[in-house]
């Protein structure tokens, strides 16, 4: 297993295949550089990250930055002033203590991740080996129990045959003593009791294994929400509507169902099988959720009523003639 882990370890040089860019640092250190100089600076940073110290030769720097020799002189002064690069003690090369620090930090982070992965792989391998050993022990115990059960059955058959012979011998005797009855009862009861104990031991072992499988599933740590969304995306499913609360609910139902299945002898032993089953559950849940549509809002149509003026005229119809003109009062004006 150790050799396998060592074969899978990434090389140290793999740190150089990517360059971390910290936006705040770069912006604050390049405020006095032109757009062309910032582009040349990034090319120099990538070359230094990949190949190490840059020779203090204008032609070489010009080839790296795709700039003219005259502009290279201005660029060197600018990048040295901003603090990203500096000249070596012998003035023969450009070095960047800023990038060396970032590269060392990236190497430390990579080593820590490799160490965690190595420990996780070793723990998982040890657990699988332990499970195989337990299964082997259970198989051996079951085989031994089966052999003992077969021997017990043969012994029972022989004793029952002997009982029939003894009973045949005792039957003609008119006076059967109490001692003969006690012997017959003792011989007839012993094998039945042994058979029950052996069968109970087998059932107890099988039940313990199933309970262990159920407990392992209950304690199983599922992938995070982002990880499961990534798996669903690779499967061609849109999981943007999957929230943390909904994910926890589905995981709870998943554990409850399959832990019960483990008690019936149908466990999900490996982590890959559990993740695949959980992804299928989430696909069905997302499909069912997408079918649910909110009820359409119905707008009530209010009955068309008469205008305010018509309502007022109807309430004062006695003051208007048939043409809708106001009827004057005795004083010559309307009461209104």
GROMACS .gro file of C-alpha atoms in nm:
model
  336
    1UNK     CA    1   0.000   0.000   0.000
    2UNK     CA    2   0.291   0.232   0.078
    3UNK     CA    3   0.434   0.177  -0.269
    4UNK     CA    4   0.097   0.255  -0.425
    5UNK     CA    5   0.072   0.584  -0.237
    6UNK     CA    6   0.424   0.681  -0.336
    7UNK     CA    7   0.349   0.613  -0.701
    8UNK     CA    8   0.047   0.841  -0.688
    9UNK     CA    9   0.228   1.134  -0.520
   10UNK     CA   10   0.257   1.441  -0.751
   11UNK     CA   11   0.604   1.568  -0.829
   12UNK     CA   12   0.731   1.882  -0.661
   13UNK     CA   13   0.767   2.044  -1.002
   14UNK     CA   14   0.391   2.036  -1.045
   15UNK     CA   15   0.369   2.347  -0.825
   16UNK     CA   16   0.515   2.543  -1.116
   17UNK     CA   17   0.226   2.464  -1.351
   18UNK     CA   18   0.009   2.738  -1.195
   19UNK     CA   19   0.082   3.085  -1.058
   20UNK     CA   20  -0.132   3.239  -0.781
   21UNK     CA   21  -0.227   3.600  -0.852
   22UNK     CA   22  -0.333   3.801  -0.547
   23UNK     CA   23  -0.531   4.087  -0.693
   24UNK     CA   24  -0.489   4.324  -0.397
   25UNK     CA   25  -0.111   4.284  -0.390
   26UNK     CA   26  -0.062   4.322  -0.765
   27UNK     CA   27  -0.287   4.627  -0.795
   28UNK     CA   28  -0.124   4.805  -0.503
   29UNK     CA   29   0.229   4.741  -0.634
   30UNK     CA   30   0.166   4.830  -0.999
   31UNK     CA   31  -0.020   5.160  -0.966
   32UNK     CA   32   0.274   5.354  -1.126
   33UNK     CA   33   0.326   5.112  -1.416
   34UNK     CA   34   0.181   5.155  -1.763
   35UNK     CA   35  -0.047   4.898  -1.920
   36UNK     CA   36   0.237   4.767  -2.138
   37UNK     CA   37   0.471   4.743  -1.839
   38UNK     CA   38   0.210   4.549  -1.638
   39UNK     CA   39   0.185   4.299  -1.924
   40UNK     CA   40   0.563   4.265  -1.938
   41UNK     CA   41   0.574   4.223  -1.560
   42UNK     CA   42   0.330   3.930  -1.575
   43UNK     CA   43   0.540   3.761  -1.845
   44UNK     CA   44   0.851   3.799  -1.628
   45UNK     CA   45   0.664   3.664  -1.324
   46UNK     CA   46   0.554   3.354  -1.516
   47UNK     CA   47   0.907   3.295  -1.648
   48UNK     CA   48   1.057   3.332  -1.299
   49UNK     CA   49   0.791   3.102  -1.147
   50UNK     CA   50   0.867   2.836  -1.409
   51UNK     CA   51   1.241   2.869  -1.465
   52UNK     CA   52   1.387   3.055  -1.167
   53UNK     CA   53   1.626   3.355  -1.176
   54UNK     CA   54   1.610   3.572  -1.490
   55UNK     CA   55   1.947   3.679  -1.639
   56UNK     CA   56   2.004   4.054  -1.624
   57UNK     CA   57   2.039   4.074  -2.000
   58UNK     CA   58   1.823   4.321  -2.191
   59UNK     CA   59   1.805   4.094  -2.494
   60UNK     CA   60   1.679   3.801  -2.289
   61UNK     CA   61   1.429   4.018  -2.104
   62UNK     CA   62   1.319   4.166  -2.436
   63UNK     CA   63   1.256   3.815  -2.571
   64UNK     CA   64   1.051   3.726  -2.264
   65UNK     CA   65   0.842   4.043  -2.257
   66UNK     CA   66   0.818   4.101  -2.640
   67UNK     CA   67   0.930   4.460  -2.578
   68UNK     CA   68   1.205   4.670  -2.736
   69UNK     CA   69   1.541   4.707  -2.566
   70UNK     CA   70   1.475   5.073  -2.486
   71UNK     CA   71   1.147   4.989  -2.316
   72UNK     CA   72   1.311   4.701  -2.129
   73UNK     CA   73   1.543   4.945  -1.950
   74UNK     CA   74   1.245   5.147  -1.828
   75UNK     CA   75   1.062   4.826  -1.735
   76UNK     CA   76   1.349   4.700  -1.518
   77UNK     CA   77   1.361   5.024  -1.322
   78UNK     CA   78   0.983   5.019  -1.276
   79UNK     CA   79   0.955   4.658  -1.152
   80UNK     CA   80   1.250   4.703  -0.917
   81UNK     CA   81   1.096   5.020  -0.772
   82UNK     CA   82   0.758   4.850  -0.714
   83UNK     CA   83   0.928   4.572  -0.515
   84UNK     CA   84   0.824   4.264  -0.710
   85UNK     CA   85   1.171   4.205  -0.858
   86UNK     CA   86   1.519   4.302  -0.743
   87UNK     CA   87   1.877   4.256  -0.863
   88UNK     CA   88   2.092   3.981  -0.717
   89UNK     CA   89   2.404   4.069  -0.516
   90UNK     CA   90   2.627   4.022  -0.819
   91UNK     CA   91   2.387   4.223  -1.042
   92UNK     CA   92   2.373   3.935  -1.290
   93UNK     CA   93   2.013   3.827  -1.251
   94UNK     CA   94   1.664   3.939  -1.154
   95UNK     CA   95   1.506   3.761  -0.858
   96UNK     CA   96   1.167   3.796  -0.689
   97UNK     CA   97   1.150   3.734  -0.316
   98UNK     CA   98   0.778   3.804  -0.341
   99UNK     CA   99   0.724   3.508  -0.579
  100UNK     CA  100   0.963   3.287  -0.381
  101UNK     CA  101   0.747   3.336  -0.074
  102UNK     CA  102   0.429   3.256  -0.266
  103UNK     CA  103   0.590   2.945  -0.417
  104UNK     CA  104   0.702   2.820  -0.077
  105UNK     CA  105   0.352   2.875   0.060
  106UNK     CA  106   0.201   2.685  -0.235
  107UNK     CA  107   0.446   2.398  -0.181
  108UNK     CA  108   0.354   2.378   0.190
  109UNK     CA  109  -0.018   2.372   0.108
  110UNK     CA  110   0.037   2.098  -0.148
  111UNK     CA  111   0.241   1.890   0.098
  112UNK     CA  112  -0.032   1.922   0.361
  113UNK     CA  113  -0.299   1.808   0.116
  114UNK     CA  114  -0.083   1.513   0.009
  115UNK     CA  115  -0.031   1.413   0.371
  116UNK     CA  116  -0.405   1.429   0.443
  117UNK     CA  117  -0.477   1.225   0.131
  118UNK     CA  118  -0.215   0.970   0.230
  119UNK     CA  119  -0.363   0.930   0.579
  120UNK     CA  120  -0.717   0.903   0.439
  121UNK     CA  121  -0.610   0.637   0.190
  122UNK     CA  122  -0.426   0.441   0.457
  123UNK     CA  123  -0.725   0.461   0.693
  124UNK     CA  124  -0.965   0.352   0.424
  125UNK     CA  125  -0.739   0.067   0.312
  126UNK     CA  126  -0.705  -0.048   0.673
  127UNK     CA  127  -1.082  -0.033   0.719
  128UNK     CA  128  -1.142  -0.235   0.402
  129UNK     CA  129  -0.885  -0.491   0.513
  130UNK     CA  130  -1.050  -0.512   0.854
  131UNK     CA  131  -1.391  -0.561   0.693
  132UNK     CA  132  -1.252  -0.839   0.474
  133UNK     CA  133  -1.102  -1.005   0.782
  134UNK     CA  134  -1.433  -0.977   0.966
  135UNK     CA  135  -1.619  -1.127   0.673
  136UNK     CA  136  -1.363  -1.408   0.654
  137UNK     CA  137  -1.401  -1.475   1.027
  138UNK     CA  138  -1.779  -1.475   0.997
  139UNK     CA  139  -1.762  -1.719   0.706
  140UNK     CA  140  -1.537  -1.949   0.904
  141UNK     CA  141  -1.764  -1.927   1.207
  142UNK     CA  142  -2.068  -2.002   0.994
  143UNK     CA  143  -1.890  -2.300   0.839
  144UNK     CA  144  -1.790  -2.429   1.181
  145UNK     CA  145  -2.145  -2.375   1.305
  146UNK     CA  146  -2.278  -2.565   1.003
  147UNK     CA  147  -2.039  -2.853   1.070
  148UNK     CA  148  -2.138  -2.859   1.437
  149UNK     CA  149  -2.503  -2.847   1.339
  150UNK     CA  150  -2.453  -3.141   1.102
  151UNK     CA  151  -2.278  -3.339   1.374
  152UNK     CA  152  -2.554  -3.251   1.618
  153UNK     CA  153  -2.818  -3.366   1.370
  154UNK     CA  154  -2.638  -3.697   1.320
  155UNK     CA  155  -2.606  -3.740   1.694
  156UNK     CA  156  -2.975  -3.662   1.733
  157UNK     CA  157  -3.066  -3.919   1.471
  158UNK     CA  158  -2.854  -4.182   1.644
  159UNK     CA  159  -3.001  -4.099   1.983
  160UNK     CA  160  -3.354  -4.108   1.848
  161UNK     CA  161  -3.278  -4.448   1.694
  162UNK     CA  162  -3.140  -4.564   2.027
  163UNK     CA  163  -3.451  -4.422   2.199
  164UNK     CA  164  -3.678  -4.624   1.975
  165UNK     CA  165  -3.482  -4.938   2.050
  166UNK     CA  166  -3.485  -4.867   2.422
  167UNK     CA  167  -3.857  -4.794   2.412
  168UNK     CA  168  -3.916  -5.119   2.224
  169UNK     CA  169  -3.727  -5.305   2.492
  170UNK     CA  170  -3.915  -5.137   2.774
  171UNK     CA  171  -4.261  -5.175   2.619
  172UNK     CA  172  -4.317  -5.547   2.692
  173UNK     CA  173  -4.206  -5.510   3.054
  174UNK     CA  174  -4.516  -5.482   3.278
  175UNK     CA  175  -4.332  -5.294   3.548
  176UNK     CA  176  -4.120  -5.004   3.414
  177UNK     CA  177  -3.902  -4.856   3.684
  178UNK     CA  178  -3.866  -4.483   3.744
  179UNK     CA  179  -3.495  -4.500   3.659
  180UNK     CA  180  -3.569  -4.624   3.307
  181UNK     CA  181  -3.814  -4.339   3.252
  182UNK     CA  182  -3.558  -4.084   3.373
  183UNK     CA  183  -3.293  -4.221   3.137
  184UNK     CA  184  -3.529  -4.207   2.841
  185UNK     CA  185  -3.633  -3.848   2.917
  186UNK     CA  186  -3.271  -3.732   2.959
  187UNK     CA  187  -3.160  -3.888   2.632
  188UNK     CA  188  -3.453  -3.738   2.440
  189UNK     CA  189  -3.408  -3.380   2.569
  190UNK     CA  190  -3.034  -3.323   2.538
  191UNK     CA  191  -2.987  -3.305   2.156
  192UNK     CA  192  -3.286  -3.073   2.111
  193UNK     CA  193  -3.138  -2.822   2.355
  194UNK     CA  194  -2.795  -2.831   2.183
  195UNK     CA  195  -2.954  -2.778   1.841
  196UNK     CA  196  -3.140  -2.469   1.964
  197UNK     CA  197  -2.824  -2.314   2.114
  198UNK     CA  198  -2.623  -2.359   1.794
  199UNK     CA  199  -2.894  -2.208   1.578
  200UNK     CA  200  -2.933  -1.916   1.819
  201UNK     CA  201  -2.559  -1.847   1.800
  202UNK     CA  202  -2.569  -1.835   1.419
  203UNK     CA  203  -2.867  -1.600   1.422
  204UNK     CA  204  -2.701  -1.379   1.682
  205UNK     CA  205  -2.383  -1.347   1.473
  206UNK     CA  206  -2.578  -1.258   1.158
  207UNK     CA  207  -2.784  -0.998   1.347
  208UNK     CA  208  -2.470  -0.836   1.490
  209UNK     CA  209  -2.319  -0.801   1.142
  210UNK     CA  210  -2.633  -0.642   1.004
  211UNK     CA  211  -2.654  -0.397   1.293
  212UNK     CA  212  -2.290  -0.303   1.234
  213UNK     CA  213  -2.365  -0.228   0.868
  214UNK     CA  214  -2.666  -0.017   0.964
  215UNK     CA  215  -2.461   0.181   1.218
  216UNK     CA  216  -2.186   0.245   0.963
  217UNK     CA  217  -2.441   0.393   0.722
  218UNK     CA  218  -2.591   0.615   0.993
  219UNK     CA  219  -2.243   0.749   1.079
  220UNK     CA  220  -2.145   0.792   0.713
  221UNK     CA  221  -2.034   1.146   0.620
  222UNK     CA  222  -2.187   1.237   0.280
  223UNK     CA  223  -2.026   1.480   0.030
  224UNK     CA  224  -2.073   1.851   0.086
  225UNK     CA  225  -2.341   2.045  -0.100
  226UNK     CA  226  -2.088   2.189  -0.347
  227UNK     CA  227  -1.937   1.845  -0.412
  228UNK     CA  228  -2.274   1.682  -0.479
  229UNK     CA  229  -2.372   1.973  -0.706
  230UNK     CA  230  -2.054   1.909  -0.902
  231UNK     CA  231  -2.144   1.541  -0.941
  232UNK     CA  232  -2.495   1.633  -1.054
  233UNK     CA  233  -2.351   1.882  -1.303
  234UNK     CA  234  -2.127   1.611  -1.450
  235UNK     CA  235  -2.437   1.391  -1.479
  236UNK     CA  236  -2.609   1.666  -1.681
  237UNK     CA  237  -2.846   1.777  -1.404
  238UNK     CA  238  -2.912   2.136  -1.301
  239UNK     CA  239  -2.888   2.151  -0.920
  240UNK     CA  240  -2.908   2.530  -0.872
  241UNK     CA  241  -3.239   2.491  -0.687
  242UNK     CA  242  -3.089   2.246  -0.434
  243UNK     CA  243  -3.052   2.423  -0.099
  244UNK     CA  244  -2.860   2.314   0.210
  245UNK     CA  245  -3.177   2.243   0.408
  246UNK     CA  246  -3.325   2.033   0.129
  247UNK     CA  247  -2.998   1.845   0.087
  248UNK     CA  248  -2.984   1.761   0.458
  249UNK     CA  249  -3.345   1.640   0.446
  250UNK     CA  250  -3.276   1.407   0.153
  251UNK     CA  251  -2.958   1.277   0.321
  252UNK     CA  252  -3.155   1.202   0.639
  253UNK     CA  253  -3.419   1.008   0.445
  254UNK     CA  254  -3.144   0.829   0.251
  255UNK     CA  255  -2.966   0.714   0.568
  256UNK     CA  256  -3.289   0.606   0.736
  257UNK     CA  257  -3.397   0.397   0.436
  258UNK     CA  258  -3.069   0.221   0.361
  259UNK     CA  259  -2.979   0.159   0.725
  260UNK     CA  260  -3.307  -0.031   0.749
  261UNK     CA  261  -3.217  -0.215   0.427
  262UNK     CA  262  -2.885  -0.312   0.586
  263UNK     CA  263  -3.074  -0.482   0.868
  264UNK     CA  264  -3.249  -0.693   0.602
  265UNK     CA  265  -2.913  -0.800   0.457
  266UNK     CA  266  -2.890  -0.541   0.175
  267UNK     CA  267  -2.610  -0.302   0.285
  268UNK     CA  268  -2.426  -0.033   0.087
  269UNK     CA  269  -2.072  -0.133   0.183
  270UNK     CA  270  -1.850   0.101  -0.023
  271UNK     CA  271  -1.838   0.481  -0.025
  272UNK     CA  272  -1.867   0.493  -0.405
  273UNK     CA  273  -2.192   0.295  -0.403
  274UNK     CA  274  -2.341   0.522  -0.134
  275UNK     CA  275  -2.252   0.839  -0.329
  276UNK     CA  276  -2.396   0.696  -0.651
  277UNK     CA  277  -2.722   0.600  -0.477
  278UNK     CA  278  -2.745   0.942  -0.309
  279UNK     CA  279  -2.696   1.113  -0.646
  280UNK     CA  280  -2.982   0.908  -0.792
  281UNK     CA  281  -3.204   1.008  -0.500
  282UNK     CA  282  -3.124   1.376  -0.557
  283UNK     CA  283  -3.190   1.348  -0.931
  284UNK     CA  284  -3.537   1.210  -0.860
  285UNK     CA  285  -3.598   1.475  -0.595
  286UNK     CA  286  -3.498   1.756  -0.833
  287UNK     CA  287  -3.719   1.606  -1.103
  288UNK     CA  288  -4.019   1.590  -0.869
  289UNK     CA  289  -3.954   1.944  -0.745
  290UNK     CA  290  -3.944   2.082  -1.099
  291UNK     CA  291  -4.290   1.936  -1.170
  292UNK     CA  292  -4.448   2.137  -0.888
  293UNK     CA  293  -4.578   2.468  -1.018
  294UNK     CA  294  -4.722   2.748  -0.806
  295UNK     CA  295  -5.096   2.803  -0.855
  296UNK     CA  296  -5.189   3.070  -1.103
  297UNK     CA  297  -5.317   3.391  -0.958
  298UNK     CA  298  -5.672   3.463  -1.066
  299UNK     CA  299  -5.784   3.821  -1.092
  300UNK     CA  300  -6.140   3.890  -0.996
  301UNK     CA  301  -6.334   4.089  -1.255
  302UNK     CA  302  -6.540   4.347  -1.078
  303UNK     CA  303  -6.889   4.402  -1.218
  304UNK     CA  304  -6.930   4.706  -1.437
  305UNK     CA  305  -7.116   4.966  -1.238
  306UNK     CA  306  -7.260   5.296  -1.337
  307UNK     CA  307  -7.049   5.604  -1.309
  308UNK     CA  308  -7.063   5.823  -1.002
  309UNK     CA  309  -7.262   6.087  -1.187
  310UNK     CA  310  -7.521   5.833  -1.301
  311UNK     CA  311  -7.554   5.692  -0.950
  312UNK     CA  312  -7.605   6.043  -0.812
  313UNK     CA  313  -7.868   6.122  -1.077
  314UNK     CA  314  -8.055   5.800  -1.000
  315UNK     CA  315  -8.063   5.885  -0.628
  316UNK     CA  316  -8.202   6.232  -0.713
  317UNK     CA  317  -8.422   6.139  -1.009
  318UNK     CA  318  -8.710   6.352  -0.882
  319UNK     CA  319  -8.503   6.669  -0.944
  320UNK     CA  320  -8.435   6.599  -1.315
  321UNK     CA  321  -8.661   6.587  -1.617
  322UNK     CA  322  -8.665   6.316  -1.883
  323UNK     CA  323  -8.379   6.483  -2.072
  324UNK     CA  324  -8.158   6.493  -1.764
  325UNK     CA  325  -8.194   6.871  -1.706
  326UNK     CA  326  -8.212   7.005  -1.353
  327UNK     CA  327  -8.563   7.116  -1.247
  328UNK     CA  328  -8.550   7.462  -1.087
  329UNK     CA  329  -8.722   7.519  -0.753
  330UNK     CA  330  -8.964   7.793  -0.666
  331UNK     CA  331  -8.682   8.021  -0.573
  332UNK     CA  332  -8.542   7.974  -0.928
  333UNK     CA  333  -8.238   7.767  -0.834
  334UNK     CA  334  -8.185   7.411  -0.757
  335UNK     CA  335  -8.187   7.289  -0.403
  336UNK     CA  336  -7.837   7.168  -0.466
   0.00000   0.00000   0.00000
